[in-house]
Coordinates of C-alpha atoms in Angstrom, one line a residue:
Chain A
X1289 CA 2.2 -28.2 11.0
X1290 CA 5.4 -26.4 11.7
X1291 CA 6.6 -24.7 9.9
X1292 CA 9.3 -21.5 9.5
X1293 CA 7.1 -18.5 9.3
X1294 CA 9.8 -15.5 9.8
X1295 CA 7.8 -13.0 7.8
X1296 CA 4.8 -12.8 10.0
X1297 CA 3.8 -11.2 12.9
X1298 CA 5.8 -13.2 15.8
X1299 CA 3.0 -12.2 18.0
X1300 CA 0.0 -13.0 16.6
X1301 CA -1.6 -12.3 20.2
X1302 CA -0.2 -9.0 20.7
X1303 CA -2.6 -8.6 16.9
X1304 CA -5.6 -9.8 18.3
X1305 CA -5.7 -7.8 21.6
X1306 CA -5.2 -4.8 19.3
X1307 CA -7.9 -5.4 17.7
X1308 CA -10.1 -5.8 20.4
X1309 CA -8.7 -2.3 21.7
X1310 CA -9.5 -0.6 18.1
X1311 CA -13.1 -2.0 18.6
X1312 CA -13.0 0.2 21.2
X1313 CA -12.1 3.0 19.5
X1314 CA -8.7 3.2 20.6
X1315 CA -6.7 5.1 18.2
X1316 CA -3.7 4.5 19.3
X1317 CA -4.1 0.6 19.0
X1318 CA -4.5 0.9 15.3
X1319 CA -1.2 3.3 15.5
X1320 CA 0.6 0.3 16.9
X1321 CA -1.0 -2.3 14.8
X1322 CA -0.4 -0.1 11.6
X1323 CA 3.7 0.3 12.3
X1324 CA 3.8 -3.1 12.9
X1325 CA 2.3 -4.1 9.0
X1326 CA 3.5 -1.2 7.7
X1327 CA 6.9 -2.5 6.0
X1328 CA 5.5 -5.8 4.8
X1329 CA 2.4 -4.0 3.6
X1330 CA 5.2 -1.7 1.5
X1331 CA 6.8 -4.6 0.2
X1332 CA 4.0 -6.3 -1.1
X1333 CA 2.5 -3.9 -2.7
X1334 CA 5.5 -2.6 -4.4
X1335 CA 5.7 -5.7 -6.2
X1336 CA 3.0 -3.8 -8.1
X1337 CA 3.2 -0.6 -8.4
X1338 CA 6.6 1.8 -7.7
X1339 CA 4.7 4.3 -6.9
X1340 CA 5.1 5.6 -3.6
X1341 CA 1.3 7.6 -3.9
X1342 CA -0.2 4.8 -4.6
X1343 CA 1.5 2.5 -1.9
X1344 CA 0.7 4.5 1.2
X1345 CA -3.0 5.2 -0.4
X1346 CA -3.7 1.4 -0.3
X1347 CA -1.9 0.9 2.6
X1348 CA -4.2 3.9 4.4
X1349 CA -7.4 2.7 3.0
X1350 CA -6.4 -0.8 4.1
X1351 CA -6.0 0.4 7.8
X1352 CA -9.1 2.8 7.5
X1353 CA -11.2 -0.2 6.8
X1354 CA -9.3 -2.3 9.6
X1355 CA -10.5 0.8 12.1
X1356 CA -13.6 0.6 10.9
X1357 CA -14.7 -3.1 10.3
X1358 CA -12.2 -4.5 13.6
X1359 CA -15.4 -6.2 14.8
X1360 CA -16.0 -8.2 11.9
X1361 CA -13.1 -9.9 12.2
X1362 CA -13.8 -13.7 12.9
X1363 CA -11.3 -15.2 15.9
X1364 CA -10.8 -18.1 14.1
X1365 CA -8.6 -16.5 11.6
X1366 CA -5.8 -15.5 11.6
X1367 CA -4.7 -11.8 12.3
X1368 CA -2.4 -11.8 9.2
X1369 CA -4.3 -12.8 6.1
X1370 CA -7.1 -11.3 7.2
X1371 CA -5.1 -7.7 7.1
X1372 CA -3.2 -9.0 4.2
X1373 CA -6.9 -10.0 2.9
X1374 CA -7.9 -6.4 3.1
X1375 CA -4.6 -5.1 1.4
X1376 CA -4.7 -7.3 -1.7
X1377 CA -8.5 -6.4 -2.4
X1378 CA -7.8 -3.0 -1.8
X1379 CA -4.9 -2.6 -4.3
X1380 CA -6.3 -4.4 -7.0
X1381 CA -9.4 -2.1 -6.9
X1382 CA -7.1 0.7 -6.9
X1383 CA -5.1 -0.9 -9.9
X1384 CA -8.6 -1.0 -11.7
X1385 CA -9.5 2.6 -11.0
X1386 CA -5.9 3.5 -12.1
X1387 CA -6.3 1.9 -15.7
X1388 CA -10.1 2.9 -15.9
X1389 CA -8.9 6.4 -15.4
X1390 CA -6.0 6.2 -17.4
X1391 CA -4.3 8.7 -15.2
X1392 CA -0.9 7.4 -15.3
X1393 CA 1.1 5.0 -17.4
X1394 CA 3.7 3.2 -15.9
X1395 CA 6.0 1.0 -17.6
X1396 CA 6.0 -1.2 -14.4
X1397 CA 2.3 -0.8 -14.1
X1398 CA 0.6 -3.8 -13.9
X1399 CA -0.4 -4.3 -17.8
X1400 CA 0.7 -7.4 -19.3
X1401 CA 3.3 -7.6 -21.3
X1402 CA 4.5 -10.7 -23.4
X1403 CA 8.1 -11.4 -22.6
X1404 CA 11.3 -11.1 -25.1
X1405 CA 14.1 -13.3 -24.0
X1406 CA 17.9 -12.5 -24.7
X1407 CA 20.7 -14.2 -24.1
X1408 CA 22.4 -11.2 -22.7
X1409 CA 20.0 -10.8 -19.9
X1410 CA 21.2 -11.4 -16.1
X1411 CA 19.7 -13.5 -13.6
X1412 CA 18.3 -10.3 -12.2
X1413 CA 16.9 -8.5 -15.6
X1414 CA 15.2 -12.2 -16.9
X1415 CA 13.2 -11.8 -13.6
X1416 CA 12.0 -8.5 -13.7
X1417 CA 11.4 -9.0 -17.3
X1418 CA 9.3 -11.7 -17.0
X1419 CA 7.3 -10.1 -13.8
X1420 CA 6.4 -7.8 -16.1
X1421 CA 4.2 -9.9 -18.2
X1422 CA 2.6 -11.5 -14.9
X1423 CA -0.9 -10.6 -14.2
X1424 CA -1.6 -8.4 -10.4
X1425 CA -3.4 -11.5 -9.1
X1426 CA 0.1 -13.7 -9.5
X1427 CA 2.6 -11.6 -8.6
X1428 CA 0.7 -10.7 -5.4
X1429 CA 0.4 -14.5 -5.0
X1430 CA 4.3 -14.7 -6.1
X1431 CA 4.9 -12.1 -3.0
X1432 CA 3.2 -13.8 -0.7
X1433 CA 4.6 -17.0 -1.0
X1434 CA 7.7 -15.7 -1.4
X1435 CA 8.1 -12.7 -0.2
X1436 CA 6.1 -13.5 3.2
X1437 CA 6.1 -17.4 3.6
X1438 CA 2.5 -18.1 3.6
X1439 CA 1.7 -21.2 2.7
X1440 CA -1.1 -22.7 0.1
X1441 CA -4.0 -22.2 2.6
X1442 CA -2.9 -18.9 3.9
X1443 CA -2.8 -17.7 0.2
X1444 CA -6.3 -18.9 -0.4
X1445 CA -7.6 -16.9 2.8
X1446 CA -5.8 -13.8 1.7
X1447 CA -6.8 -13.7 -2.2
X1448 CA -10.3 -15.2 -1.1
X1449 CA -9.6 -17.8 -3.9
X1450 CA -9.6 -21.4 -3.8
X1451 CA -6.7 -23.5 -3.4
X1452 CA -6.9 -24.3 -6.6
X1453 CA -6.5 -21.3 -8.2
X1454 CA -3.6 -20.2 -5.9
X1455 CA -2.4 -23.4 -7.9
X1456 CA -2.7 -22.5 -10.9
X1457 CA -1.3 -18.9 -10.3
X1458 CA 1.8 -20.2 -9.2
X1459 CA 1.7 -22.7 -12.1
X1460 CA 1.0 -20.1 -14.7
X1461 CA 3.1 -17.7 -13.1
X1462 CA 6.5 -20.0 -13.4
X1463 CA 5.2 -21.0 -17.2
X1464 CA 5.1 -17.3 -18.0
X1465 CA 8.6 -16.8 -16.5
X1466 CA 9.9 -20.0 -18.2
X1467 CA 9.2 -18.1 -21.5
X1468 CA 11.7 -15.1 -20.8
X1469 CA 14.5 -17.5 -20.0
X1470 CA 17.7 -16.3 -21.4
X1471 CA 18.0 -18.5 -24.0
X1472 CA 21.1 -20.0 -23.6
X1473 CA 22.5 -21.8 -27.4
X1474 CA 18.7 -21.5 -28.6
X1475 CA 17.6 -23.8 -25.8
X1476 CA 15.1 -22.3 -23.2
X1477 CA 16.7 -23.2 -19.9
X1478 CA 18.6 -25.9 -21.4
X1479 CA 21.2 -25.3 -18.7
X1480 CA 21.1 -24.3 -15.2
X1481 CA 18.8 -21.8 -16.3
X1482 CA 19.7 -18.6 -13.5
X1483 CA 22.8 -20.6 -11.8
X1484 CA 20.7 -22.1 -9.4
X1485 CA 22.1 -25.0 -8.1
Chain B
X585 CA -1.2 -43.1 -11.8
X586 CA 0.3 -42.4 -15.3
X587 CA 3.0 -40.0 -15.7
X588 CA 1.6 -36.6 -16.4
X589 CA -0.5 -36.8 -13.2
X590 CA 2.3 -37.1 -11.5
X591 CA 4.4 -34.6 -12.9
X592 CA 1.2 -32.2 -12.5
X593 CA 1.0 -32.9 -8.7
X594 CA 4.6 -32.9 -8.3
X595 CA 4.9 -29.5 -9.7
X596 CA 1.8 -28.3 -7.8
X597 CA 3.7 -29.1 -4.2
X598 CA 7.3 -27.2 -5.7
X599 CA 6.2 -23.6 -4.5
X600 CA 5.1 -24.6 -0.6
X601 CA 8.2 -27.0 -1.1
X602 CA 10.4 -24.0 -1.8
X603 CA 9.0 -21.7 0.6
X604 CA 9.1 -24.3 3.7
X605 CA 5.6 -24.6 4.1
X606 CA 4.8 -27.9 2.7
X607 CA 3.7 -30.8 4.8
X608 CA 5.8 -33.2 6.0
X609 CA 4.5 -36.4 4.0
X610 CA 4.1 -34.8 0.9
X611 CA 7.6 -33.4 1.0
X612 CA 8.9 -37.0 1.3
X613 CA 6.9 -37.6 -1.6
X614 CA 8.2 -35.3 -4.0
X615 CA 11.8 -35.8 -2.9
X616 CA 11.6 -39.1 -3.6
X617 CA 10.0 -38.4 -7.1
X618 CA 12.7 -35.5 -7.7
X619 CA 15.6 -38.2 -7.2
X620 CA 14.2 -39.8 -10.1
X621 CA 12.7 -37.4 -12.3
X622 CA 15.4 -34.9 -14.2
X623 CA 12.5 -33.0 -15.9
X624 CA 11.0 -31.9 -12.1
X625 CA 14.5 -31.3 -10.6
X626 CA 14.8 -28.2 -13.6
X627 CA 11.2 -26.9 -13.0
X628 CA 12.1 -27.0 -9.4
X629 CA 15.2 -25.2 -10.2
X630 CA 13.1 -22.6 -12.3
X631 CA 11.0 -22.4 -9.0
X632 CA 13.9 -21.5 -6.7
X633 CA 15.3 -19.0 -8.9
X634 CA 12.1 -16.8 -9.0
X635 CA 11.9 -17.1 -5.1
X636 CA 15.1 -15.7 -4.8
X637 CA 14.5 -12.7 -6.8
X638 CA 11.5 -12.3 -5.2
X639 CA 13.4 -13.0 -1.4
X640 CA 15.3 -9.7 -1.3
X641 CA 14.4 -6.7 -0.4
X642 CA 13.0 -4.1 -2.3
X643 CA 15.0 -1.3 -3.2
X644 CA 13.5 1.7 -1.3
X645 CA 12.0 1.5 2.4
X646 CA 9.2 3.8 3.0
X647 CA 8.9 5.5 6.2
X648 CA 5.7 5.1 8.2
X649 CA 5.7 7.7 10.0
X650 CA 4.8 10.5 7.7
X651 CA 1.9 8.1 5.8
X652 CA 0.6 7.7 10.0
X653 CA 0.1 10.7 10.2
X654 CA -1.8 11.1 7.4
X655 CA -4.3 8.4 8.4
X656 CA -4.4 10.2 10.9
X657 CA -6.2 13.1 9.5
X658 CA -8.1 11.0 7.3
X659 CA -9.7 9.8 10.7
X660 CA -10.1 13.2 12.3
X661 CA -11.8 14.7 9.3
X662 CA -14.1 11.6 9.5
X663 CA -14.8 12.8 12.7
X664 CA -13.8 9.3 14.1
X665 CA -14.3 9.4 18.1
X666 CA -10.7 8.6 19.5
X667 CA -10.6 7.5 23.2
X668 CA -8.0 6.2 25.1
X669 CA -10.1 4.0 27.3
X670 CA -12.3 1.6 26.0
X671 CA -15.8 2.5 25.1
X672 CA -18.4 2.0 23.3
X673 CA -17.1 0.6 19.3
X674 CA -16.7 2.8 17.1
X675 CA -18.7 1.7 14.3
X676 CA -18.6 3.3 10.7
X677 CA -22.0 5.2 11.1
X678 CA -21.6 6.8 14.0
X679 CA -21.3 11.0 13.6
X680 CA -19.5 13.1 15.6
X681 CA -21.6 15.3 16.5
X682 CA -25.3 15.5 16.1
X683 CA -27.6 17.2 12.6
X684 CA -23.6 16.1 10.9
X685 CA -23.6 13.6 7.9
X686 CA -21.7 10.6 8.8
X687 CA -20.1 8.4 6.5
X688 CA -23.1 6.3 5.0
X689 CA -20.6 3.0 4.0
X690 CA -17.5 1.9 5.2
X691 CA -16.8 2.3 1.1
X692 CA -17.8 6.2 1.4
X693 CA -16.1 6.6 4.6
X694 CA -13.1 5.8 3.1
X695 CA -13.0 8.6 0.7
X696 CA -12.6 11.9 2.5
X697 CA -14.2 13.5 -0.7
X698 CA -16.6 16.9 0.0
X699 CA -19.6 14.7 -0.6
X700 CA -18.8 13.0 2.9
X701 CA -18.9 16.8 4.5
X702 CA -22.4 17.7 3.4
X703 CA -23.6 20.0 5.8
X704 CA -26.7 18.9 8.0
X705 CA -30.3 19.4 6.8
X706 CA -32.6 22.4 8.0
X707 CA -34.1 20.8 11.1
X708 CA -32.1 17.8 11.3
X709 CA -32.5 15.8 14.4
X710 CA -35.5 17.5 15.4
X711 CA -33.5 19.8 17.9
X712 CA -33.7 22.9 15.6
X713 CA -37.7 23.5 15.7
X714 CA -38.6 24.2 19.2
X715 CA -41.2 21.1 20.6
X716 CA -44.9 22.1 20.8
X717 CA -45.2 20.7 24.3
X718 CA -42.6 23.1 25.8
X719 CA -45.4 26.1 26.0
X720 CA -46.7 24.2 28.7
X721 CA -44.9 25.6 31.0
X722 CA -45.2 29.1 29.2
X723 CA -42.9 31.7 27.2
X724 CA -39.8 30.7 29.5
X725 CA -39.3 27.0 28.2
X726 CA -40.1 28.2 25.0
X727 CA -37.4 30.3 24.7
X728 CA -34.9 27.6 26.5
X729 CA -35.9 24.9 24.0
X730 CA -35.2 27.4 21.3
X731 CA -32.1 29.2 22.3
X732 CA -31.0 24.8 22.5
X733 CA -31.9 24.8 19.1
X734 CA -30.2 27.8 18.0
X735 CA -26.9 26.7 20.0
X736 CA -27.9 23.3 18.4
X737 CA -28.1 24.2 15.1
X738 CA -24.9 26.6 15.7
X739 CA -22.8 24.2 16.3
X740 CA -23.8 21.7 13.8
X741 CA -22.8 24.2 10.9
X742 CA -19.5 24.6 13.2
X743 CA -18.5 21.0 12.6
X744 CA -20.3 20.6 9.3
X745 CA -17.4 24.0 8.5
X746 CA -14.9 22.4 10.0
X747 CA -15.2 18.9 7.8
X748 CA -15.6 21.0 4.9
X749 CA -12.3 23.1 6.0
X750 CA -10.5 19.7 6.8
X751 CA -11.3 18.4 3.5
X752 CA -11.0 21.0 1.7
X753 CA -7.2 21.5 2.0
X754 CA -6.5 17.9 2.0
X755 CA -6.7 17.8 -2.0
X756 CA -3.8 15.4 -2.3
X757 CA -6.0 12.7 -0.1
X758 CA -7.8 12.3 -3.2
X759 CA -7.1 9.4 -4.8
X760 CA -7.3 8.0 -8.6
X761 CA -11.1 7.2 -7.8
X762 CA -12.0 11.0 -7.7
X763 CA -13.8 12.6 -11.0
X764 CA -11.2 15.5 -10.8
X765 CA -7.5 13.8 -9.4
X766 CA -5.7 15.9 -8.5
X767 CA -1.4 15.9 -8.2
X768 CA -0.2 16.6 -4.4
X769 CA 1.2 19.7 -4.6
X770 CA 5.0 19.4 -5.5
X771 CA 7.2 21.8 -4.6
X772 CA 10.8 20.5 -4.9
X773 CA 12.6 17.8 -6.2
X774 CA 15.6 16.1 -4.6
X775 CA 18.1 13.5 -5.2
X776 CA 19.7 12.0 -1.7
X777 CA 22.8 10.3 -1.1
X778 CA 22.3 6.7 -1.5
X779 CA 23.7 6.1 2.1
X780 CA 21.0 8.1 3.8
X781 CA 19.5 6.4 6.4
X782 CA 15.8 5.9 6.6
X783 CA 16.3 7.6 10.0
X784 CA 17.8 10.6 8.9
X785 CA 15.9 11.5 5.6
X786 CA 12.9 11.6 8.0
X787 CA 14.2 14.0 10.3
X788 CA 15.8 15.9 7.4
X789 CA 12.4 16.2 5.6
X790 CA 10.5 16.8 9.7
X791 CA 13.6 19.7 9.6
X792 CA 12.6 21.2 6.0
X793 CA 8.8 21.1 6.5
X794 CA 8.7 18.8 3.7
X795 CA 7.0 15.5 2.7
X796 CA 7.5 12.7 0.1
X797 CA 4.7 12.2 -2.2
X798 CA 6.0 10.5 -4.8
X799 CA 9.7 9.1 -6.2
X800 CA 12.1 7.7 -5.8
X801 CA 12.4 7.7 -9.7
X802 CA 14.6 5.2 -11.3
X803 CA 17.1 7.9 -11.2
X804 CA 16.4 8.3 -7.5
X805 CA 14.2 11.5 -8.1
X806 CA 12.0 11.9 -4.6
X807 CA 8.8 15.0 -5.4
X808 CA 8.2 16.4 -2.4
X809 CA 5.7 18.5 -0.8
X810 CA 5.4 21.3 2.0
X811 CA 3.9 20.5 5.1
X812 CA 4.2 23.6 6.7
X813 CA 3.2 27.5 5.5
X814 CA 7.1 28.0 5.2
X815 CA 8.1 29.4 1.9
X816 CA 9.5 27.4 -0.5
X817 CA 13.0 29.1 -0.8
X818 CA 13.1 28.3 3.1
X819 CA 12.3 24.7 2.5
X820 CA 14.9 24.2 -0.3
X821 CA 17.6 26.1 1.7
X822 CA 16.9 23.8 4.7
X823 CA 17.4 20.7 2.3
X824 CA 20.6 22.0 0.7
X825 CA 21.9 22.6 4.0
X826 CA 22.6 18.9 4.5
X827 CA 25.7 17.3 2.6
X828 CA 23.3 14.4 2.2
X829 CA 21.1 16.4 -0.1
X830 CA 23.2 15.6 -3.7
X831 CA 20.5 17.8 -5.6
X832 CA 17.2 20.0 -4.6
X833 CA 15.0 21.9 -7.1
X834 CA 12.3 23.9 -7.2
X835 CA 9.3 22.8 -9.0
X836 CA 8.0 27.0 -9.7
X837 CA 10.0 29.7 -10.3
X838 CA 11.1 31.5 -7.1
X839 CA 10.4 35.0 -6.5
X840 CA 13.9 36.1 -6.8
X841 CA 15.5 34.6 -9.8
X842 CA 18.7 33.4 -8.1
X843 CA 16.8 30.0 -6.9
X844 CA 20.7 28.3 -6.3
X845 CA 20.7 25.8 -9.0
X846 CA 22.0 27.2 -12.4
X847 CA 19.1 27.7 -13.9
X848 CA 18.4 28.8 -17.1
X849 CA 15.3 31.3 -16.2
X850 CA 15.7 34.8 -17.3
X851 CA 16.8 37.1 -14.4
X852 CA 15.5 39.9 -14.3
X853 CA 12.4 38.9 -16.1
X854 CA 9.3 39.5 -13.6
X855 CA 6.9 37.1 -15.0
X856 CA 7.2 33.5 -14.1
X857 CA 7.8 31.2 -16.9
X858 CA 5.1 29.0 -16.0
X859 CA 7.1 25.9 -16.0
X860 CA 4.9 23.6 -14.0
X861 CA 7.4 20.7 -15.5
X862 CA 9.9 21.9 -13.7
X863 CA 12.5 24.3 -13.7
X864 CA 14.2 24.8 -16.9
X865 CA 18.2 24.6 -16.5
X866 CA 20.9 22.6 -16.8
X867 CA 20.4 20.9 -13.3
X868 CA 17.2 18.9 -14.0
X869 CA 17.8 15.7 -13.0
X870 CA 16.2 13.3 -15.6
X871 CA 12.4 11.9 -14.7

């Protein structure tokens, strides 16, 4: 199935061997295999939280458990989602500890929020508006299809989920968006709702 | 198949559609549903605008070095086995060194709390108690066996010190799971110049002794923490140094009043205000 896939790794064999050398116990593998997810690690998990503690704590623990569990990893998958994998379990355990401790209160943490439309928002504001009343499961599921390019099945490997449910994510995740449309004449996205052609 | 199935796969294939992941005949089949179907060509129109937004970059790049590094201690204090050659795996349980706690779970291993760096039991792997069977040979392997188990024993508490001493200082590894969480110690805040490379705020920040732990704030406010035993005041003068440092604050009080920034502390007055929210003055950049 081809397909364009510019946000992976463009050497997924370059992933595996490193693997194999942090079964090892090669430290220096994981170095290599950590700089390479680093910045696509950072992007997807700011999409939840803005803070930077937070983001290199998941990021860490992700790539502690990589050093620790390399041998577990099954050749028939793929390198990618099953790092990715690790990262979106990761965070949203960390998310949960964060609201079960109430330690901080972010007003872009994760918490729902039901969206207020205006007409005088911008193409940009609507958006992060309405992210802000997405749930973590689909706005991670939001960033990976559109932040990284994984496709329906590679979405289902990473959140564990069926395809289904990656599905419905998307579907509820547009719904939810559709709400905090600038309402343009009273009409939700009457028009060419963000001047996309 | 009546029309609200068909709408409801149709709208199902739009996101793989968008992102250019979608197979080829099931694209043919929605494009040949979209020329004739107003309502899907708006919800794919909805669908494209929140992958744009999503499509560019976020605004701040973190650097990887710095957070390396700090893995990096993590797996030294968990007394992870690095080799250069390939050995035996390094799996979760194994200890560093003998009569030491190892990490019971992948789970636990991942917390570098003080309950990982328990110190060994009295007479753990049987090498502190000297073996019945050496008095065969009489008082001589007697004393060997137990001067092994002293050395033994010695150098179990050694390493046991040392995970204690590695954890100990590393208080801002904690993380929100801890019972006590605990902030990394901030010592300055600082605003950079928007056009400062990712490059060269590292090296400025390597230069100062200084590390990001949290920021950038909406208004660009990066809290940052020493990573050396350098004073303070030497860390903020290194920062202030650069033109590309557009503000740089003290989180305490300095020792001498005249801490650069107008600042509305006291002179003259000996006793710290106490302002752990930061310095009080007319420089503090909103938080």
């Amino acid at each position: 199935m081809p397909k364009p896939s510019p946000a992976k790794n463009p050497t997924p064999r370059g992933d595996r061997e490193l693997l194999k050398a942090i079964v090892a116990g090669e430290r220096r593998a994981l170095e290599e295999l950590y700089l390479g997810y680093h910045r696509r690690l950072a992007r997807f998990l700011s999409r939840l939280s803005p803070r930077y503690e937070l983001i290199e704590e998941v990021i860490n623990d992700t790539f502690l458990v990589v050093w620790q569990s390399a041998e577990r990893f099954r050749d028939a998958s793929q390198v990618s989602t099953w790092i990715m994998g690790i990262a979106y379990r990761t965070a949203l355990k960390s998310l949960r500890r964060q609201k079960n401790h109430q330690t901080a209160v972010s007003l872009d943490s994760s918490s729902e929020q039901s969206c207020e439309p205006a007409s005088e928002f911008e193409t940009r504001d609507w958006l992060q508006q309405g992210f802000k009343a997405l749930s973590d499961e689909q706005r991670l599921t939001l960033e990976l299809a559109y932040g990284l390019g994984y496709s329906l099945e590679e979405i289902a490997a990473v959140t564990e989920a069926p395809v289904g449910t990656v599905k419905a994510r998307m579907f509820h995740a547009r719904e939810k968006l559709r709400q905090c449309l600038p309402r343009l004449g009273g009409e939700a996205g009457s028009e060419n709702p963000a001047g996309v052609a | 198949m009546n029309r609200d199935t068909e709408h409801a796969e149709m709208t199902e294939l739009m996101p793989w559609y968008v992102n250019g992941t979608l197979k080829t005949a099931e694209t043919d089949r929605l494009e040949r549903h979209l020329a004739v179907c107003a309502v899907c060509r708006e919800d794919l129109a909805l669908e494209r605008s929140m992958a744009a937004g999503l499509a560019n970059a976020p605004a701040v790049e973190y650097l990887p070095g710095p957070a390396l590094r700090r893995l990096n201690e993590r797996l030294d204090a968990l007394g992870t086995k690095s080799v250069t050659t390939p050995a035996t795996p390094a799996t979760p349980a194994t200890p560093a060194a003998p009569g030491v706690a190892g990490p019971a779970a992948p789970d636990a291993a991942m917390r570098p709390s003080p309950s990982v760096a328990s110190p060994p039991a009295p007479g753990a792997p049987g090498t502190a108690l000297p073996k019945v069977t050496g008095l065969r040979s009489g008082g001589g392997r007697w004393l060997l066996a137990a001067s092994f188990a002293a050395v033994a024993l010695a150098l179990a508490y050694l390493v046991a010190a040392r995970y204690q001493a590695a954890a100990g200082p590393r208080a801002d590894y904690r993380t929100v799971t801890t019972s006590a969480p605990s902030v990394p110690a901030t010592a300055i805040r600082a605003v950079f110049a928007p056009n400062l490379s990712v490059g060269e705020l590292e090296r400025l920040l390597d230069e100062a002794g200084l590390r990001i732990v949290a920021g950038p704030t909406e208004a660009g406010v990066y809290s940052l923490a020493a990573t050396t035993e350098r004073p303070v005041s030497a860390s903020l003068a290194a920062l202030r140094r650069h033109e590309s440092v557009r503000f740089a604050e003290s989180t305490e009080p300095l020792p001498s009043s005249r801490a650069g920034a107008p600042s509305g502390a006291p002179s003259g007055d000996a006793a710290p205000s106490g302002a752990s929210g930061g310095a009080p003055g007319a420089a503090t950049p909103p938080n």
